[in-house]
């Protein structure tokens, strides 16, 4: 592999800022142009909003392209397309004109189809009023299919990709239905998996299912090195449940006020108090660190884990939360010096970005 996978935080950040983020920006601009041409005003609005407000999901996911060696640009192209489907559908379901679980299921079929080269594209909007997107969702799905279709490792990673995407789709269906049905649906769903995840609550398992990181790790590794069945199993067990759970619990943690205002489901609300939430987040940090040790390039995966903690705690929304300062201090201490480095680095980057952005 010609391209070296960075082993230090400084090298990682250098590659992220100089190489990864500019490529992400380029890909997102292309999809933004496609979104601007969507005929239906509601679909156009949600597609553009998802790109504008959830850009950092693509930036974070694209870090995995560093595992893809010389194919890193192809990895980014896949990651941006797949994450853009995820963010777009999340917006459509959050601000939905429908509360029909069958509608949500059909929309999220696009995420499963995106992982199956040659699978026929469907009318994913068939069960909702809006449907004229000018081929936007089909283009995203087809982009993913085309890239995956060229991967020699697809057969080995395919069952795991479908498993992770299936869990993600199940979660999105159950969490977006009518409010009075959500908890019962989610707890019944968890009961199918509880035997294998006795240390998790239903809301923590839900969070673990809501991340795309495992898929990005699989696809990037598949482009950069030869996979065998043991490595595929190790990748799956290293990312699900703990790394993915840590990712989404942090995401929900910073969005608490926003979700309350919008009436959206937030898994952090189910902790008894902020002390229990802090303890559980620390538990996820510890278990994530243990679980990634089985992987090649364990130091890279450790850095991603530290980067997640640093990235989310650097968000300006944390300072608005009642326990924000205490949570930052506790989780950075639990996660270690690398997280502190990422935290300070990202805060500085965000400030620099704000200073460059013209007002109005």
Tab-separated table of C-alpha atoms in Angstrom:
chain	number	residue	atom	x	y	z
A	1	UNK	CA	0.000	0.000	0.000
A	2	UNK	CA	1.653	3.178	-1.160
A	3	UNK	CA	-0.187	5.490	1.191
A	4	UNK	CA	0.760	5.194	4.850
A	5	UNK	CA	-1.981	5.018	7.458
A	6	UNK	CA	-1.131	7.757	9.998
A	7	UNK	CA	0.065	6.536	13.387
A	8	UNK	CA	0.086	9.848	15.254
A	9	UNK	CA	-2.598	12.459	15.966
A	10	UNK	CA	-0.518	15.208	14.318
A	11	UNK	CA	-0.071	13.220	11.080
A	12	UNK	CA	-3.748	12.271	11.078
A	13	UNK	CA	-4.913	15.876	11.441
A	14	UNK	CA	-2.452	16.999	8.768
A	15	UNK	CA	-3.900	14.506	6.268
A	16	UNK	CA	-7.465	15.318	7.300
A	17	UNK	CA	-7.099	19.074	6.779
A	18	UNK	CA	-4.848	18.997	3.710
A	19	UNK	CA	-6.350	16.076	1.830
A	20	UNK	CA	-9.592	14.629	3.202
A	21	UNK	CA	-11.657	17.755	3.939
A	22	UNK	CA	-10.973	19.414	0.532
A	23	UNK	CA	-12.067	16.216	-1.255
A	24	UNK	CA	-15.189	15.986	0.938
A	25	UNK	CA	-16.010	19.603	0.090
A	26	UNK	CA	-15.630	18.856	-3.622
A	27	UNK	CA	-17.946	15.827	-3.488
A	28	UNK	CA	-20.567	17.619	-1.374
A	29	UNK	CA	-20.612	20.552	-3.795
A	30	UNK	CA	-21.482	18.148	-6.623
A	31	UNK	CA	-24.372	16.675	-4.622
A	32	UNK	CA	-25.478	20.143	-3.570
A	33	UNK	CA	-25.759	21.121	-7.250
A	34	UNK	CA	-27.846	17.982	-7.862
A	35	UNK	CA	-30.030	18.823	-4.839
A	36	UNK	CA	-30.623	22.377	-6.093
A	37	UNK	CA	-32.167	20.906	-9.246
A	38	UNK	CA	-34.764	18.772	-7.369
A	39	UNK	CA	-38.195	19.756	-8.739
A	40	UNK	CA	-40.266	19.105	-5.583
A	41	UNK	CA	-39.805	22.061	-3.165
A	42	UNK	CA	-40.072	19.956	0.020
A	43	UNK	CA	-37.600	17.302	-1.167
A	44	UNK	CA	-35.262	20.030	-2.428
A	45	UNK	CA	-35.429	21.845	0.914
A	46	UNK	CA	-34.650	18.684	2.947
A	47	UNK	CA	-31.829	17.597	0.602
A	48	UNK	CA	-30.137	21.005	0.806
A	49	UNK	CA	-30.712	21.288	4.568
A	50	UNK	CA	-29.176	17.868	5.173
A	51	UNK	CA	-26.024	18.869	3.266
A	52	UNK	CA	-25.822	22.262	4.971
A	53	UNK	CA	-26.389	21.161	8.566
A	54	UNK	CA	-24.859	17.655	8.588
A	55	UNK	CA	-21.671	18.254	6.625
A	56	UNK	CA	-19.560	17.188	9.607
A	57	UNK	CA	-21.045	13.652	9.380
A	58	UNK	CA	-19.401	13.366	5.950
A	59	UNK	CA	-16.164	14.909	7.209
A	60	UNK	CA	-15.988	12.450	10.108
A	61	UNK	CA	-16.870	9.412	7.984
A	62	UNK	CA	-14.339	10.345	5.310
A	63	UNK	CA	-11.446	9.858	7.771
A	64	UNK	CA	-11.868	6.116	7.047
A	65	UNK	CA	-10.712	6.715	3.480
A	66	UNK	CA	-7.176	6.733	4.917
A	67	UNK	CA	-7.549	2.925	5.209
A	68	UNK	CA	-8.185	2.636	1.467
A	69	UNK	CA	-4.612	3.242	0.339
A	70	UNK	CA	-4.350	4.590	-3.188
A	71	UNK	CA	-8.130	4.199	-3.631
A	72	UNK	CA	-8.819	6.889	-0.990
A	73	UNK	CA	-10.668	9.167	-3.439
A	74	UNK	CA	-13.006	6.331	-4.425
A	75	UNK	CA	-13.571	5.601	-0.743
A	76	UNK	CA	-14.513	9.240	-0.137
A	77	UNK	CA	-16.875	9.188	-3.117
A	78	UNK	CA	-18.658	6.147	-1.614
A	79	UNK	CA	-18.682	7.536	1.940
A	80	UNK	CA	-20.106	10.916	0.884
A	81	UNK	CA	-22.803	9.360	-1.303
A	82	UNK	CA	-23.843	6.839	1.377
A	83	UNK	CA	-23.766	9.339	4.241
A	84	UNK	CA	-25.714	11.843	2.133
A	85	UNK	CA	-28.468	9.233	1.637
A	86	UNK	CA	-28.508	8.679	5.404
A	87	UNK	CA	-28.661	12.396	6.278
A	88	UNK	CA	-31.248	13.167	3.597
A	89	UNK	CA	-33.565	10.344	4.708
A	90	UNK	CA	-33.128	11.343	8.346
A	91	UNK	CA	-34.331	14.837	7.463
A	92	UNK	CA	-37.234	13.462	5.422
A	93	UNK	CA	-38.333	11.232	8.311
A	94	UNK	CA	-37.754	13.818	11.070
A	95	UNK	CA	-39.779	16.476	9.240
A	96	UNK	CA	-42.067	13.969	7.582
A	97	UNK	CA	-45.444	14.648	6.047
A	98	UNK	CA	-46.185	10.986	6.918
A	99	UNK	CA	-45.890	8.785	10.025
A	100	UNK	CA	-46.250	5.569	8.054
A	101	UNK	CA	-43.661	2.902	9.024
A	102	UNK	CA	-44.038	1.339	5.550
A	103	UNK	CA	-43.044	4.671	3.995
A	104	UNK	CA	-39.954	4.859	6.223
A	105	UNK	CA	-39.107	1.224	5.431
A	106	UNK	CA	-39.322	1.837	1.681
A	107	UNK	CA	-37.211	5.009	1.897
A	108	UNK	CA	-34.496	3.140	3.813
A	109	UNK	CA	-34.570	0.252	1.336
A	110	UNK	CA	-32.423	2.640	-0.720
A	111	UNK	CA	-29.608	2.231	1.833
A	112	UNK	CA	-29.717	-1.566	1.488
A	113	UNK	CA	-29.929	-1.331	-2.309
A	114	UNK	CA	-26.905	1.013	-2.332
A	115	UNK	CA	-24.860	-1.893	-0.908
A	116	UNK	CA	-26.011	-4.381	-3.564
A	117	UNK	CA	-24.467	-3.742	-6.983
A	118	UNK	CA	-26.904	-4.607	-9.755
A	119	UNK	CA	-29.966	-4.394	-7.492
A	120	UNK	CA	-32.843	-2.739	-9.339
A	121	UNK	CA	-33.571	0.838	-8.226
A	122	UNK	CA	-37.073	1.304	-6.831
A	123	UNK	CA	-39.595	4.093	-6.404
A	124	UNK	CA	-38.516	4.844	-2.839
A	125	UNK	CA	-41.114	7.646	-2.534
A	126	UNK	CA	-44.076	5.468	-3.586
A	127	UNK	CA	-45.791	5.707	-0.171
A	128	UNK	CA	-45.557	9.478	0.297
A	129	UNK	CA	-46.961	12.556	-1.385
A	130	UNK	CA	-43.650	14.051	-2.582
A	131	UNK	CA	-41.753	12.040	-5.170
A	132	UNK	CA	-40.265	14.271	-7.855
A	133	UNK	CA	-36.593	14.463	-6.918
A	134	UNK	CA	-35.186	14.592	-10.465
A	135	UNK	CA	-33.299	11.312	-9.924
A	136	UNK	CA	-31.392	12.599	-6.864
A	137	UNK	CA	-31.822	9.553	-4.599
A	138	UNK	CA	-31.349	7.109	-7.482
A	139	UNK	CA	-28.060	8.850	-8.376
A	140	UNK	CA	-26.789	8.515	-4.801
A	141	UNK	CA	-27.734	4.817	-4.656
A	142	UNK	CA	-26.257	4.079	-8.100
A	143	UNK	CA	-22.980	5.837	-7.198
A	144	UNK	CA	-22.555	3.519	-4.187
A	145	UNK	CA	-23.501	0.430	-6.208
A	146	UNK	CA	-21.033	1.294	-8.976
A	147	UNK	CA	-18.108	1.788	-6.577
A	148	UNK	CA	-18.878	-1.364	-4.557
A	149	UNK	CA	-19.322	-3.424	-7.722
A	150	UNK	CA	-15.617	-2.969	-8.497
A	151	UNK	CA	-14.415	-4.248	-5.089
A	152	UNK	CA	-12.804	-7.715	-5.036
A	153	UNK	CA	-13.530	-8.050	-1.295
A	154	UNK	CA	-17.272	-7.433	-1.648
A	155	UNK	CA	-18.318	-11.065	-1.168
A	156	UNK	CA	-16.555	-11.309	2.209
A	157	UNK	CA	-17.804	-8.018	3.632
A	158	UNK	CA	-21.278	-8.101	2.058
A	159	UNK	CA	-23.161	-9.993	4.834
A	160	UNK	CA	-21.772	-7.572	7.441
A	161	UNK	CA	-22.646	-4.498	5.370
A	162	UNK	CA	-26.236	-5.726	5.001
A	163	UNK	CA	-26.448	-6.572	8.710
A	164	UNK	CA	-25.285	-3.098	9.781
A	165	UNK	CA	-27.490	-1.364	7.223
A	166	UNK	CA	-30.454	-3.550	8.222
A	167	UNK	CA	-30.105	-2.549	11.876
A	168	UNK	CA	-29.800	1.088	10.828
A	169	UNK	CA	-32.993	0.866	8.743
A	170	UNK	CA	-34.924	-0.896	11.534
A	171	UNK	CA	-33.965	1.867	13.948
A	172	UNK	CA	-35.039	4.637	11.574
A	173	UNK	CA	-38.442	3.017	11.044
A	174	UNK	CA	-39.148	2.497	14.752
A	175	UNK	CA	-37.929	5.899	15.941
A	176	UNK	CA	-39.876	7.983	13.418
A	177	UNK	CA	-43.385	6.547	13.799
A	178	UNK	CA	-46.096	8.225	15.927
A	179	UNK	CA	-44.675	9.252	19.329
A	180	UNK	CA	-46.949	6.943	21.329
A	181	UNK	CA	-45.699	3.893	19.367
A	182	UNK	CA	-41.944	4.556	19.408
A	183	UNK	CA	-40.867	3.148	22.788
A	184	UNK	CA	-42.908	-0.039	22.482
A	185	UNK	CA	-41.568	-0.689	18.976
A	186	UNK	CA	-37.957	-0.019	20.022
A	187	UNK	CA	-38.139	-2.184	23.178
A	188	UNK	CA	-39.776	-5.061	21.270
A	189	UNK	CA	-37.071	-4.781	18.611
A	190	UNK	CA	-34.310	-4.827	21.256
A	191	UNK	CA	-35.800	-7.977	22.833
A	192	UNK	CA	-34.745	-9.856	19.661
A	193	UNK	CA	-31.073	-8.971	20.334
A	194	UNK	CA	-30.980	-8.622	24.125
A	195	UNK	CA	-29.503	-12.076	24.751
A	196	UNK	CA	-26.278	-11.055	22.932
A	197	UNK	CA	-26.150	-7.540	24.436
A	198	UNK	CA	-27.017	-7.943	28.111
A	199	UNK	CA	-24.861	-4.977	29.146
A	200	UNK	CA	-26.938	-2.553	27.045
A	201	UNK	CA	-30.321	-0.920	27.538
A	202	UNK	CA	-32.834	-0.679	24.673
A	203	UNK	CA	-31.913	2.957	24.072
A	204	UNK	CA	-28.179	2.207	24.038
A	205	UNK	CA	-28.681	-0.658	21.563
A	206	UNK	CA	-30.720	1.733	19.415
A	207	UNK	CA	-27.835	4.213	19.468
A	208	UNK	CA	-25.361	1.461	18.472
A	209	UNK	CA	-27.524	0.678	15.430
A	210	UNK	CA	-27.687	4.304	14.288
A	211	UNK	CA	-24.113	4.749	13.049
A	212	UNK	CA	-22.615	4.272	9.575
A	213	UNK	CA	-18.996	4.060	10.828
A	214	UNK	CA	-18.775	0.256	10.622
A	215	UNK	CA	-19.867	0.338	6.968
A	216	UNK	CA	-17.261	2.999	6.131
A	217	UNK	CA	-14.556	1.014	7.918
A	218	UNK	CA	-15.451	-2.159	5.977
A	219	UNK	CA	-15.585	-0.468	2.566
A	220	UNK	CA	-12.328	1.447	3.093
A	221	UNK	CA	-10.448	-1.636	4.342
A	222	UNK	CA	-11.912	-3.584	1.420
A	223	UNK	CA	-10.352	-1.100	-0.999
A	224	UNK	CA	-6.985	-0.957	0.740
A	225	UNK	CA	-6.134	-4.540	1.642
A	226	UNK	CA	-7.205	-8.125	1.215
A	227	UNK	CA	-9.950	-9.203	3.604
A	228	UNK	CA	-10.506	-12.695	4.953
A	229	UNK	CA	-13.442	-13.981	7.002
A	230	UNK	CA	-11.621	-13.575	10.338
A	231	UNK	CA	-10.701	-9.953	9.648
A	232	UNK	CA	-14.277	-9.211	8.539
A	233	UNK	CA	-15.595	-10.682	11.796
A	234	UNK	CA	-13.036	-8.649	13.774
A	235	UNK	CA	-14.048	-5.410	12.033
A	236	UNK	CA	-17.704	-6.096	12.795
A	237	UNK	CA	-17.082	-6.890	16.473
A	238	UNK	CA	-14.729	-3.936	16.875
A	239	UNK	CA	-17.326	-1.459	15.624
A	240	UNK	CA	-20.614	-2.951	16.748
A	241	UNK	CA	-21.791	-2.218	19.337
A	242	UNK	CA	-19.344	0.026	21.218
A	243	UNK	CA	-17.618	2.311	18.686
A	244	UNK	CA	-20.912	2.920	16.891
A	245	UNK	CA	-22.730	3.365	20.209
A	246	UNK	CA	-20.202	5.911	21.448
A	247	UNK	CA	-20.542	7.812	18.159
A	248	UNK	CA	-24.338	8.116	18.300
A	249	UNK	CA	-24.649	8.700	22.058
A	250	UNK	CA	-22.253	11.658	21.701
A	251	UNK	CA	-24.304	12.876	18.727
A	252	UNK	CA	-27.502	12.682	20.787
A	253	UNK	CA	-25.801	14.249	23.787
A	254	UNK	CA	-24.981	17.482	21.946
A	255	UNK	CA	-28.436	17.592	20.266
A	256	UNK	CA	-30.520	17.348	23.449
A	257	UNK	CA	-31.873	20.915	23.471
A	258	UNK	CA	-32.537	20.898	19.733
A	259	UNK	CA	-34.389	17.563	19.877
A	260	UNK	CA	-36.483	18.699	22.832
A	261	UNK	CA	-37.528	21.843	20.960
A	262	UNK	CA	-38.420	19.826	17.828
A	263	UNK	CA	-40.093	16.963	19.713
A	264	UNK	CA	-37.577	14.435	18.323
A	265	UNK	CA	-36.620	11.227	20.119
A	266	UNK	CA	-33.295	11.538	21.978
A	267	UNK	CA	-31.770	8.440	23.592
A	268	UNK	CA	-29.850	10.463	26.182
A	269	UNK	CA	-33.170	11.496	27.754
A	270	UNK	CA	-33.654	7.958	29.083
A	271	UNK	CA	-30.732	8.055	31.492
A	272	UNK	CA	-31.768	8.565	35.103
A	273	UNK	CA	-29.666	11.723	35.429
A	274	UNK	CA	-26.508	13.326	34.024
A	275	UNK	CA	-24.351	11.307	36.445
A	276	UNK	CA	-25.612	7.998	35.040
A	277	UNK	CA	-25.183	9.320	31.488
A	278	UNK	CA	-21.580	10.329	32.254
A	279	UNK	CA	-20.836	6.864	33.716
A	280	UNK	CA	-22.326	5.088	30.711
A	281	UNK	CA	-20.477	7.259	28.209
A	282	UNK	CA	-17.260	6.473	30.088
A	283	UNK	CA	-18.172	2.762	29.865
A	284	UNK	CA	-18.571	3.083	26.080
A	285	UNK	CA	-15.209	4.871	25.849
A	286	UNK	CA	-13.483	2.042	27.763
A	287	UNK	CA	-15.159	-0.766	25.814
A	288	UNK	CA	-14.486	0.945	22.468
A	289	UNK	CA	-10.800	1.180	23.297
A	290	UNK	CA	-10.690	-2.526	24.188
A	291	UNK	CA	-12.664	-3.673	21.147
A	292	UNK	CA	-10.522	-1.930	18.495
A	293	UNK	CA	-7.331	-3.605	19.776
A	294	UNK	CA	-8.113	-6.726	17.722
A	295	UNK	CA	-7.801	-4.785	14.440
A	296	UNK	CA	-4.756	-4.131	12.257
A	297	UNK	CA	-3.745	-0.452	12.612
A	298	UNK	CA	-5.282	-0.416	16.126
A	299	UNK	CA	-3.662	2.971	16.780
A	300	UNK	CA	-5.628	4.465	13.851
A	301	UNK	CA	-8.936	3.182	15.256
A	302	UNK	CA	-7.973	4.461	18.706
A	303	UNK	CA	-7.400	7.879	17.166
A	304	UNK	CA	-10.819	7.778	15.480
A	305	UNK	CA	-12.358	6.944	18.837
A	306	UNK	CA	-10.441	9.775	20.560
A	307	UNK	CA	-11.330	12.050	17.657
A	308	UNK	CA	-15.051	11.334	18.121
A	309	UNK	CA	-14.882	12.382	21.760
A	310	UNK	CA	-12.831	15.486	20.913
A	311	UNK	CA	-15.032	16.423	17.939
A	312	UNK	CA	-18.395	16.208	19.674
A	313	UNK	CA	-17.277	17.855	22.901
A	314	UNK	CA	-15.815	20.737	20.857
A	315	UNK	CA	-19.275	21.553	19.502
A	316	UNK	CA	-20.591	24.934	20.674
A	317	UNK	CA	-23.920	23.273	21.642
A	318	UNK	CA	-22.204	21.537	24.610
A	319	UNK	CA	-21.631	24.843	26.418
A	320	UNK	CA	-25.418	25.441	26.412
A	321	UNK	CA	-26.122	22.203	28.318
A	322	UNK	CA	-26.473	22.397	32.106
A	323	UNK	CA	-23.796	19.739	32.714
A	324	UNK	CA	-21.687	20.665	29.659
A	325	UNK	CA	-18.483	21.810	31.364
A	326	UNK	CA	-18.455	18.893	33.786
A	327	UNK	CA	-19.132	16.400	30.977
A	328	UNK	CA	-16.266	17.776	28.852
A	329	UNK	CA	-13.874	17.521	31.782
A	330	UNK	CA	-14.938	13.968	32.776
A	331	UNK	CA	-15.019	12.453	29.278
A	332	UNK	CA	-11.752	14.022	28.150
A	333	UNK	CA	-10.127	12.694	31.315
A	334	UNK	CA	-11.594	9.208	30.646
A	335	UNK	CA	-10.559	9.269	26.997
A	336	UNK	CA	-7.007	10.567	27.517
A	337	UNK	CA	-4.549	13.052	26.040
A	338	UNK	CA	-5.284	12.269	22.389
A	339	UNK	CA	-8.907	13.311	22.870
A	340	UNK	CA	-7.727	16.530	24.517
A	341	UNK	CA	-5.469	17.168	21.521
A	342	UNK	CA	-8.353	16.630	19.057
A	343	UNK	CA	-10.701	18.684	21.213
A	344	UNK	CA	-8.396	21.724	21.265
A	345	UNK	CA	-7.454	21.302	17.616
A	346	UNK	CA	-11.060	21.129	16.409
A	347	UNK	CA	-12.099	24.085	18.582
A	348	UNK	CA	-9.290	26.134	17.040
A	349	UNK	CA	-10.284	24.962	13.535
A	350	UNK	CA	-13.933	25.909	14.154
A	351	UNK	CA	-12.957	29.370	15.412
A	352	UNK	CA	-10.720	29.949	12.400
A	353	UNK	CA	-13.577	28.842	10.100
A	354	UNK	CA	-16.028	31.214	11.822
A	355	UNK	CA	-13.575	34.105	11.461
A	356	UNK	CA	-13.319	33.433	7.726
A	357	UNK	CA	-17.091	33.189	7.180
A	358	UNK	CA	-18.603	36.508	6.092
A	359	UNK	CA	-21.607	37.672	8.133
A	360	UNK	CA	-24.994	37.928	6.377
